Coordinates of C-alpha atoms and ligand atoms in Angstrom, one line a residue:
M23 CA 6.4 -4.9 -30.3
S24 CA 4.5 -3.2 -27.5
D25 CA 3.7 0.6 -27.5
I26 CA 3.9 0.7 -23.7
D27 CA 4.9 -1.7 -20.8
V28 CA 1.8 -1.4 -18.6
A29 CA -1.7 -0.4 -19.5
I30 CA -3.9 0.3 -16.4
M31 CA -7.6 0.6 -17.0
G32 CA -9.2 2.9 -14.3
G33 CA -7.6 5.6 -12.2
G34 CA -9.1 4.9 -8.8
A35 CA -7.2 3.6 -5.8
C36 CA -6.3 0.2 -7.4
G37 CA -5.1 1.7 -10.7
M38 CA -3.1 4.4 -9.0
F39 CA -1.5 2.1 -6.4
A40 CA -0.5 -0.3 -9.2
A41 CA 0.9 2.5 -11.3
L42 CA 2.9 4.1 -8.4
R43 CA 4.4 0.8 -7.4
A44 CA 5.2 -0.3 -10.9
A45 CA 6.8 3.1 -11.6
Q46 CA 9.6 2.3 -9.1
N47 CA 11.2 0.6 -12.1
P48 CA 12.2 3.7 -14.1
D49 CA 12.5 1.6 -17.3
L50 CA 8.7 0.9 -17.4
S51 CA 6.3 3.1 -19.3
I52 CA 2.9 3.1 -17.6
V53 CA -0.3 4.5 -18.8
I54 CA -3.5 4.9 -16.8
F55 CA -6.6 5.1 -19.1
E56 CA -9.4 6.7 -17.2
K57 CA -13.1 6.9 -18.3
S58 CA -13.9 10.2 -16.7
T59 CA -12.5 12.0 -13.6
E60 CA -15.4 14.3 -13.9
E61 CA -17.8 11.5 -12.9
W62 CA -15.5 10.5 -10.1
C63 CA -14.5 7.1 -8.8
N64 CA -15.7 5.2 -5.7
T65 CA -12.4 5.9 -3.9
Q66 CA -13.3 9.6 -4.1
V67 CA -16.7 9.3 -2.6
S68 CA -15.6 6.8 0.1
S69 CA -14.8 7.8 3.6
G70 CA -11.2 6.9 2.9
S71 CA -11.0 4.6 5.9
L72 CA -8.0 2.3 5.5
A73 CA -8.0 -0.9 7.5
A74 CA -4.6 -2.1 8.5
G75 CA -3.4 -4.3 11.3
G76 CA 0.0 -3.8 12.9
T77 CA 0.9 -0.2 12.0
R78 CA 3.1 2.2 14.0
F79 CA 0.0 4.4 14.4
Q80 CA -1.7 1.6 16.4
A81 CA 1.5 0.9 18.4
A82 CA 1.7 4.6 19.3
A83 CA -1.9 4.4 20.6
G84 CA -1.0 1.3 22.6
I85 CA -3.1 -1.0 20.4
E86 CA -1.7 -4.5 19.8
D87 CA -2.6 -5.8 16.3
S88 CA -1.1 -7.7 13.5
P89 CA -1.8 -8.6 9.9
Q90 CA -2.8 -12.1 11.1
R91 CA -5.3 -10.8 13.6
H92 CA -6.7 -8.5 10.9
A93 CA -7.1 -11.5 8.5
D94 CA -8.7 -13.6 11.2
D95 CA -11.3 -10.9 12.0
I96 CA -12.1 -10.5 8.3
I97 CA -12.7 -14.3 7.8
K98 CA -14.8 -14.5 11.0
V99 CA -17.2 -12.0 9.4
S100 CA -17.1 -13.2 5.8
R101 CA -17.3 -16.9 6.8
D102 CA -15.3 -17.5 3.6
E103 CA -12.2 -19.7 4.2
S104 CA -11.8 -20.0 0.5
T105 CA -10.3 -16.5 0.3
R106 CA -8.0 -16.9 3.4
N107 CA -4.8 -16.8 1.3
L108 CA -5.8 -13.7 -0.5
V109 CA -7.0 -12.0 2.7
E110 CA -3.7 -12.8 4.4
A111 CA -1.7 -11.5 1.4
L112 CA -3.7 -8.2 1.5
C113 CA -3.5 -7.8 5.3
A114 CA 0.3 -8.4 5.1
V115 CA 0.8 -5.4 2.8
A116 CA -1.8 -3.1 4.4
P117 CA 0.5 -1.8 7.2
V118 CA 3.3 -1.4 4.7
Y119 CA 1.3 0.9 2.3
T120 CA -0.4 2.7 5.2
E121 CA 3.0 3.8 6.5
W122 CA 4.2 4.4 2.9
L123 CA 1.3 6.8 2.4
A124 CA 2.4 8.8 5.4
D125 CA 6.1 8.7 4.7
A126 CA 6.4 8.9 0.9
L127 CA 3.2 10.8 0.0
D128 CA 3.1 12.9 3.2
Y129 CA -0.5 11.8 3.7
P130 CA -1.5 12.9 7.2
I131 CA -2.7 9.7 8.8
E132 CA -4.3 9.1 12.2
L133 CA -5.8 6.0 13.8
G134 CA -9.6 6.2 14.2
V135 CA -9.7 5.1 17.9
D136 CA -13.2 6.6 17.9
M137 CA -14.4 4.6 14.9
P138 CA -15.6 1.3 16.4
R139 CA -16.9 -1.1 13.7
G140 CA -18.6 -4.5 13.7
G141 CA -16.2 -7.5 13.6
Q142 CA -13.1 -5.4 14.4
S143 CA -11.5 -6.8 17.5
V144 CA -9.3 -3.7 17.9
P145 CA -9.4 -0.2 16.4
R146 CA -7.7 -0.5 13.0
L147 CA -9.3 2.0 10.6
H148 CA -6.8 4.7 9.6
T149 CA -8.0 8.0 8.2
D150 CA -6.7 11.4 7.3
I151 CA -6.3 13.7 10.3
G152 CA -9.0 16.2 9.1
R153 CA -11.4 13.3 8.3
Q154 CA -12.0 14.7 4.8
G155 CA -12.1 11.2 3.4
G156 CA -11.8 9.9 -0.2
Q157 CA -11.6 13.2 -2.1
F158 CA -8.5 14.2 -0.2
F159 CA -7.0 10.7 -0.5
V160 CA -7.5 10.7 -4.3
R161 CA -6.1 14.2 -4.7
R162 CA -2.9 13.1 -2.9
L163 CA -2.6 10.0 -5.1
R164 CA -3.2 12.0 -8.3
D165 CA -0.5 14.6 -7.2
A166 CA 1.9 11.7 -6.8
I167 CA 1.0 10.3 -10.2
T168 CA 1.6 13.8 -11.8
Q169 CA 5.0 13.9 -10.2
T170 CA 6.1 10.5 -11.5
P171 CA 7.7 10.8 -14.9
N172 CA 7.1 7.3 -16.2
I173 CA 3.3 7.4 -15.6
A174 CA 0.8 9.1 -17.9
F175 CA -2.7 9.6 -16.7
V176 CA -5.0 9.8 -19.8
D177 CA -8.4 11.1 -18.8
R178 CA -11.7 10.8 -20.8
T179 CA -10.3 7.8 -22.6
P180 CA -12.3 4.7 -21.5
G181 CA -11.2 1.2 -22.3
V182 CA -13.6 -0.6 -24.6
G183 CA -12.0 -4.0 -24.8
L184 CA -8.9 -6.2 -24.6
L185 CA -6.5 -7.2 -27.4
A186 CA -5.6 -10.9 -27.2
E187 CA -3.4 -13.2 -29.3
D188 CA -3.2 -16.9 -28.8
G189 CA -5.0 -16.6 -25.4
R190 CA -2.6 -13.9 -24.2
V191 CA -3.6 -10.4 -23.5
V192 CA -1.4 -8.1 -25.6
G193 CA -3.0 -4.7 -25.1
V194 CA -6.2 -2.7 -24.8
R195 CA -8.7 -0.9 -27.1
V196 CA -9.5 2.6 -25.9
L197 CA -12.0 5.2 -27.1
E198 CA -10.2 8.5 -27.8
T199 CA -12.0 11.7 -28.9
T200 CA -11.1 10.8 -32.5
G201 CA -12.3 7.2 -32.3
E202 CA -11.1 3.8 -31.2
A203 CA -7.4 3.1 -30.9
D204 CA -5.4 -0.1 -30.1
V205 CA -2.6 0.2 -27.6
R206 CA -0.2 -2.8 -27.3
A207 CA 1.1 -3.4 -23.8
D208 CA 3.1 -6.2 -22.1
A209 CA 0.8 -6.2 -19.1
V210 CA -2.8 -5.0 -18.6
V211 CA -4.3 -4.2 -15.2
L212 CA -8.1 -4.1 -14.9
A213 CA -9.0 -1.6 -12.2
T214 CA -12.4 -0.3 -13.4
D215 CA -14.2 -1.3 -10.2
G216 CA -17.5 -3.3 -9.9
F217 CA -20.9 -3.1 -11.5
A218 CA -23.2 -1.4 -8.9
A219 CA -24.1 1.3 -11.4
N220 CA -25.2 -1.2 -14.0
A221 CA -28.9 -1.9 -13.6
E222 CA -28.9 -4.9 -15.9
L223 CA -26.0 -6.7 -14.1
L224 CA -27.5 -5.9 -10.7
A225 CA -30.9 -7.4 -11.7
E226 CA -29.0 -10.5 -12.8
Y227 CA -26.7 -11.0 -9.8
I228 CA -28.1 -9.0 -6.9
P229 CA -31.9 -8.5 -7.5
E230 CA -32.6 -7.6 -3.9
V231 CA -30.9 -4.3 -4.2
V232 CA -32.4 -3.1 -7.4
D233 CA -34.8 -0.8 -5.4
D234 CA -32.1 0.2 -2.9
Y235 CA -30.6 3.6 -2.6
F236 CA -27.4 3.6 -4.8
S237 CA -24.6 5.6 -3.1
G238 CA -21.8 4.8 -5.5
V239 CA -20.5 6.5 -8.6
S240 CA -21.9 6.3 -12.2
T241 CA -18.6 5.0 -13.6
S242 CA -18.9 1.6 -11.9
T243 CA -20.6 -0.2 -14.8
G244 CA -18.6 -3.4 -14.7
D245 CA -17.0 -2.7 -18.1
A246 CA -13.8 -4.8 -17.6
L247 CA -15.7 -7.8 -16.2
A248 CA -17.3 -8.3 -19.6
W249 CA -14.0 -8.1 -21.5
A250 CA -12.3 -10.7 -19.2
I251 CA -15.3 -13.0 -19.2
E252 CA -15.2 -13.1 -23.0
L253 CA -11.6 -14.3 -22.7
G254 CA -12.7 -17.1 -20.4
A255 CA -12.0 -15.5 -17.0
S256 CA -13.6 -17.1 -14.0
T257 CA -15.8 -15.0 -11.6
R258 CA -16.7 -15.5 -8.0
H259 CA -19.1 -14.1 -5.4
M260 CA -21.0 -12.1 -7.9
G261 CA -23.9 -11.7 -5.4
S262 CA -21.7 -10.0 -2.8
F263 CA -21.9 -6.3 -2.2
L264 CA -21.1 -3.5 0.2
G265 CA -24.5 -2.4 1.5
H266 CA -25.5 0.2 4.0
G267 CA -28.2 0.4 6.7
L268 CA -27.8 4.0 7.6
I269 CA -28.7 5.9 4.4
V270 CA -31.0 8.9 5.0
P271 CA -33.8 8.7 2.4
G272 CA -34.6 11.9 0.5
H273 CA -31.1 13.2 1.2
G274 CA -29.0 10.2 0.1
T275 CA -26.4 11.0 2.7
R276 CA -25.1 8.5 5.2
L277 CA -24.9 8.6 8.9
N278 CA -21.7 7.8 10.8
P279 CA -21.4 4.0 11.1
S280 CA -20.1 4.5 14.7
L281 CA -23.6 5.5 15.9
P282 CA -25.0 2.1 16.8
F283 CA -21.8 1.4 18.8
R284 CA -22.0 4.7 20.6
G285 CA -25.4 4.1 22.1
A286 CA -27.9 4.7 19.3
L287 CA -31.2 3.0 19.3
L288 CA -32.7 1.5 16.1
V289 CA -36.4 1.1 15.7
T290 CA -39.2 0.4 13.2
A291 CA -42.1 2.8 12.4
E292 CA -43.9 0.8 15.1
G293 CA -41.3 2.0 17.6
E294 CA -39.9 -1.5 18.2
R295 CA -36.2 -2.5 18.1
F296 CA -35.5 -4.9 15.2
V297 CA -31.8 -5.6 15.6
D298 CA -29.0 -5.8 18.2
E299 CA -27.3 -2.4 17.6
H300 CA -23.8 -3.8 18.4
A301 CA -24.0 -7.0 16.4
H302 CA -23.6 -5.7 12.9
G303 CA -21.3 -3.7 10.6
Y304 CA -23.2 -1.1 8.5
S305 CA -23.3 -3.5 5.4
S306 CA -24.8 -6.3 7.4
L307 CA -27.2 -3.8 9.1
G308 CA -28.6 -3.1 5.6
V309 CA -29.9 -6.6 5.4
Y310 CA -32.2 -6.0 8.4
V311 CA -33.3 -2.5 7.2
R312 CA -34.0 -3.9 3.7
A313 CA -36.3 -6.5 5.2
L314 CA -38.6 -3.9 6.9
P315 CA -41.8 -2.6 5.3
E316 CA -40.8 0.1 2.7
R317 CA -37.2 -0.5 3.8
R318 CA -37.7 2.2 6.5
A319 CA -36.3 2.4 10.0
F320 CA -35.3 5.1 12.5
I321 CA -32.2 5.8 14.5
L322 CA -32.0 7.9 17.7
W323 CA -28.7 8.8 19.4
P324 CA -27.7 10.6 22.6
S325 CA -26.9 14.3 22.2
D326 CA -23.6 14.1 24.1
V327 CA -22.0 11.8 21.6
H328 CA -23.3 13.9 18.7
E329 CA -20.4 16.4 18.7
E330 CA -18.0 13.5 18.5
V331 CA -19.7 11.6 15.6
L332 CA -19.8 14.9 13.7
H333 CA -16.1 14.5 13.3
S334 CA -16.4 12.9 9.9
E335 CA -17.0 14.3 6.4
L336 CA -20.1 12.1 5.8
M337 CA -21.7 13.2 9.0
R338 CA -21.0 16.9 8.2
E339 CA -22.5 16.3 4.8
S340 CA -25.6 14.9 6.5
E341 CA -25.8 17.9 8.7
R342 CA -25.5 20.3 5.8
A343 CA -28.3 18.4 4.0
G344 CA -30.5 18.6 7.1
A345 CA -30.7 14.8 7.3
F346 CA -31.3 14.6 11.0
G347 CA -32.9 16.7 13.8
R348 CA -32.6 17.4 17.5
F349 CA -35.7 16.6 19.5
D350 CA -36.7 17.5 23.0
S351 CA -39.4 14.9 23.7
V352 CA -40.8 11.6 22.5
S353 CA -43.9 13.2 21.1
E354 CA -41.8 15.7 19.1
V355 CA -39.7 13.0 17.5
C356 CA -42.7 10.7 16.8
S357 CA -44.8 13.4 15.2
A358 CA -41.8 14.7 13.1
L359 CA -40.7 11.2 11.9
G360 CA -43.9 9.2 12.0
I361 CA -43.1 6.6 14.7
N362 CA -45.7 5.0 17.1
E363 CA -45.4 7.1 20.2
A364 CA -46.7 4.6 22.8
T365 CA -44.4 1.8 21.7
L366 CA -41.4 4.1 21.3
T367 CA -41.9 5.4 24.8
Q368 CA -41.8 1.9 26.2
T369 CA -38.8 0.9 23.9
I370 CA -36.8 3.9 25.1
D371 CA -37.6 3.0 28.7
D372 CA -36.4 -0.6 28.3
F373 CA -33.3 0.4 26.3
I374 CA -29.8 0.4 27.7
C375 CA -27.6 2.8 25.8
R376 CA -24.1 1.3 25.6
D377 CA -21.2 3.3 24.2
I378 CA -18.3 1.0 23.5
V379 CA -15.8 3.9 23.1
S380 CA -16.4 5.3 26.6
G381 CA -17.6 2.0 28.1
S382 CA -20.7 3.8 29.6
E383 CA -24.1 2.2 30.1
R384 CA -27.1 4.4 30.8
K385 CA -30.6 5.4 29.7
L386 CA -31.3 7.2 26.5
T387 CA -32.6 10.6 27.5
F388 CA -33.9 13.7 25.7
P389 CA -32.8 15.9 24.1
L390 CA -31.6 13.5 21.5
Y391 CA -30.9 13.3 17.7
A392 CA -32.9 11.2 15.3
A393 CA -33.2 10.4 11.6
R394 CA -35.1 8.2 9.2
I395 CA -33.0 5.6 7.6
T396 CA -33.1 3.1 4.7
S397 CA -30.9 0.5 3.0
G398 CA -28.5 1.1 0.2
I399 CA -25.8 -0.4 -2.0
L400 CA -22.4 1.3 -2.3
T401 CA -20.3 -1.1 -4.4
T402 CA -20.3 -4.7 -5.6
Q403 CA -17.8 -7.1 -4.0
G404 CA -17.8 -10.0 -6.5
G405 CA -15.7 -10.1 -9.6
L406 CA -12.8 -11.8 -11.5
D407 CA -11.1 -14.6 -9.7
V408 CA -7.5 -13.8 -9.2
D409 CA -4.4 -15.5 -7.8
L410 CA -2.2 -14.1 -5.0
S411 CA -0.4 -12.0 -7.6
G412 CA -3.6 -10.5 -9.0
R413 CA -3.4 -12.5 -12.2
V414 CA -6.8 -13.3 -13.7
I415 CA -7.7 -17.0 -13.4
R416 CA -9.3 -18.8 -16.4
S417 CA -12.5 -20.8 -15.7
S418 CA -10.8 -23.8 -17.5
G419 CA -7.7 -23.5 -15.2
G420 CA -4.5 -21.6 -15.2
V421 CA -4.2 -17.8 -15.6
I422 CA -4.8 -15.5 -18.6
P423 CA -1.3 -14.4 -19.5
G424 CA -0.7 -10.7 -19.4
L425 CA -3.9 -9.9 -17.5
Y426 CA -4.2 -8.6 -13.9
A427 CA -7.2 -7.3 -11.9
G428 CA -7.7 -5.7 -8.5
G429 CA -10.1 -3.6 -6.5
G430 CA -13.8 -3.8 -7.3
T431 CA -13.0 -5.6 -10.6
A432 CA -11.7 -8.6 -8.8
V433 CA -13.4 -10.9 -6.3
G434 CA -13.6 -9.2 -2.9
I435 CA -12.8 -10.6 0.5
S436 CA -16.3 -10.2 2.0
G437 CA -17.8 -13.7 1.3
A438 CA -20.9 -14.5 -0.7
D439 CA -23.3 -11.7 0.3
S440 CA -23.5 -8.3 2.0
R441 CA -23.3 -9.7 5.6
G442 CA -19.7 -10.6 5.1
Y443 CA -18.3 -7.1 4.6
S444 CA -15.9 -5.7 7.3
S445 CA -15.2 -2.0 7.3
G446 CA -12.2 -1.2 5.2
N447 CA -12.4 -4.3 3.0
G448 CA -13.1 -2.2 -0.1
L449 CA -10.0 -0.1 0.0
L450 CA -8.0 -3.0 1.3
S451 CA -8.8 -4.9 -1.9
A452 CA -8.1 -1.9 -4.1
C453 CA -4.9 -0.6 -2.5
G454 CA -3.7 -4.0 -1.5
L455 CA -4.0 -5.7 -4.9
G456 CA -2.9 -2.6 -6.7
W457 CA 0.2 -2.6 -4.5
I458 CA 0.9 -6.3 -5.0
I459 CA 0.4 -6.1 -8.8
G460 CA 2.5 -3.0 -9.1
E461 CA 5.4 -4.4 -7.1
Q462 CA 5.5 -7.5 -9.3
L463 CA 5.4 -5.5 -12.5
A464 CA 8.3 -3.3 -11.2
D465 CA 10.3 -6.5 -10.6
G466 CA 9.7 -7.5 -14.2
I467 CA 7.6 -10.5 -13.4
R468 CA 5.5 -11.6 -16.4
V469 CA 3.2 -14.5 -17.0
Ligands
LIG516 C1 -20.0 5.9 -0.4 C2 -18.9 4.9 -0.3 C3 -18.1 4.9 0.9 C4 -17.1 4.0 1.0 N1 -16.2 4.0 2.1 C5 -15.2 3.2 2.2 C6 -14.2 3.3 3.2 O1 -14.3 4.2 4.0 N2 -13.2 2.3 3.3 C7 -13.1 1.3 2.4 O2 -12.2 0.5 2.5 N3 -14.0 1.2 1.3 C8 -15.0 2.1 1.2 N4 -15.8 2.1 0.1 C9 -15.5 1.1 -0.9 C10 -14.3 1.6 -1.8 O3 -14.5 3.0 -2.1 C11 -14.2 0.8 -3.1 O4 -14.2 -0.5 -2.8 C12 -12.8 1.2 -3.7 O5 -12.8 2.6 -3.8 C13 -12.7 0.6 -5.1 O6 -11.5 1.1 -5.7 P1 -11.2 0.8 -7.2 O7 -9.9 1.4 -7.5 O8 -11.5 -0.7 -7.5 O9 -12.4 1.5 -8.0 P2 -12.7 3.1 -8.2 O10 -12.1 3.9 -7.1 O11 -14.1 3.3 -8.4 O12 -11.9 3.4 -9.5 C14 -12.3 2.8 -10.7 C15 -12.0 3.8 -11.8 O13 -12.2 3.1 -13.1 C16 -12.7 4.1 -14.0 N5 -13.4 3.3 -15.1 C17 -14.6 2.6 -15.1 N6 -14.8 2.0 -16.3 C18 -13.7 2.3 -17.1 C19 -13.3 2.0 -18.4 N7 -14.1 1.3 -19.2 N8 -12.1 2.5 -18.8 C20 -11.3 3.2 -18.0 N9 -11.6 3.6 -16.8 C21 -12.8 3.1 -16.3 C22 -13.7 4.8 -13.2 O14 -14.1 6.1 -13.8 C23 -12.9 5.0 -11.9 O15 -12.1 6.2 -11.9 C24 -16.8 3.0 0.0 C25 -17.6 3.0 -1.2 C26 -18.6 4.0 -1.3 C27 -19.4 4.0 -2.6

């Protein structure tokens, strides 16, 4: 006899999407066990950019897109055909839940037509109208959870393990203030995110980022991975991660990923270009910055696009932190940031500043804005292997009955390393798999 129908471990995007969709069935009792809302989740610190192809927001902007085109773009960047079916399943539900957020949760959505990203053949990032990002997104989801009678959100109650009988998961073990307690459930959803905050696991699977700037949350310690692996779960792409090439050292803030596509110039301390500014998403750019001496580079961008790129919470945060400056001459920027002046003068002279939003091509002129940058890791993208329903696959074949996983706990859709991440893949995995799992639980499907 179960205590509840569905136990969800983790109250980020994946956990909350799974809960809200499962709760459509009023006969189900659903409990989200959350480690600590005080320490935040990655969904909360994210920019909240939702990738979806074929939405009414795109149609209104005259943009032709579809789930298939979205999926094809993702695969082109990830170079991972093995995840095609999962990618297509996620892209199919993305426009559905994006419109549901607007209609059912009154979430004010706009299409980011000014948010060009590497690998996206058309604008498809959707964001809240005020560009407040993840905090606002999470608040709206938590409000919806509070208003749903058959969901309980139990904070400061981390999961510490799974209950299993004859190879089937039958519940979870949680840590309450009074001690450990066993909760029996018909289905368990693992939504505790990845392991980027776990130094030991990072050293084992992604040693190149151990010295990178970590921009994620302290709660992503990979707890659920260990429980599922103990039960024989299979994992995939454990070396994959969402990196970043535009972290400002000392401040830890990030610059707007649109900058390289809006005409910014990227140089080394020697004042030389080291990458094609238009050829990479921000995760892939991190690979090139990471390879430089002291993982140090510089970015310079035109002052007339500055006001436009400030229209994002992360850029406003960078501004508040004093993470970039405005400079009137090449000698001023070089002496402030420590760049070789003779070479930078020549580099600027040779550089064509191309803005893919306005389509303009021109010289980079002063005054301009500039900042030091370094590489970072935001979240891991490898994890538990799942089928198209989010059921956890056993390394010996078949699935582990009663067990589902999504978001950063499950294998991502960004291939084997950080080059394969397309903007929006993180929340696509979290919201998409949460949605798919929740719908099935609502329908009463059990393994
Ligand atoms: C700085 C930053 C910016 C980003 N920007 C974007 C973006 O704009 N678009 C995009 O698509 N992706 C973005 N991402 C990636 C995206 O945020 C993540 O992929 C996504 O939020 C993961 O969702 P999740 O539900 O799996 O995990 P989370 O949102 O991290 O939620 C996991 C929850 O599980 C809880 N938990 C952990 N362990 C336990 C336990 N033992 N028991 C119970 N609960 C537990 C945590 O406290 C947390 O609340 C960004 C990431 C970062 C760090």
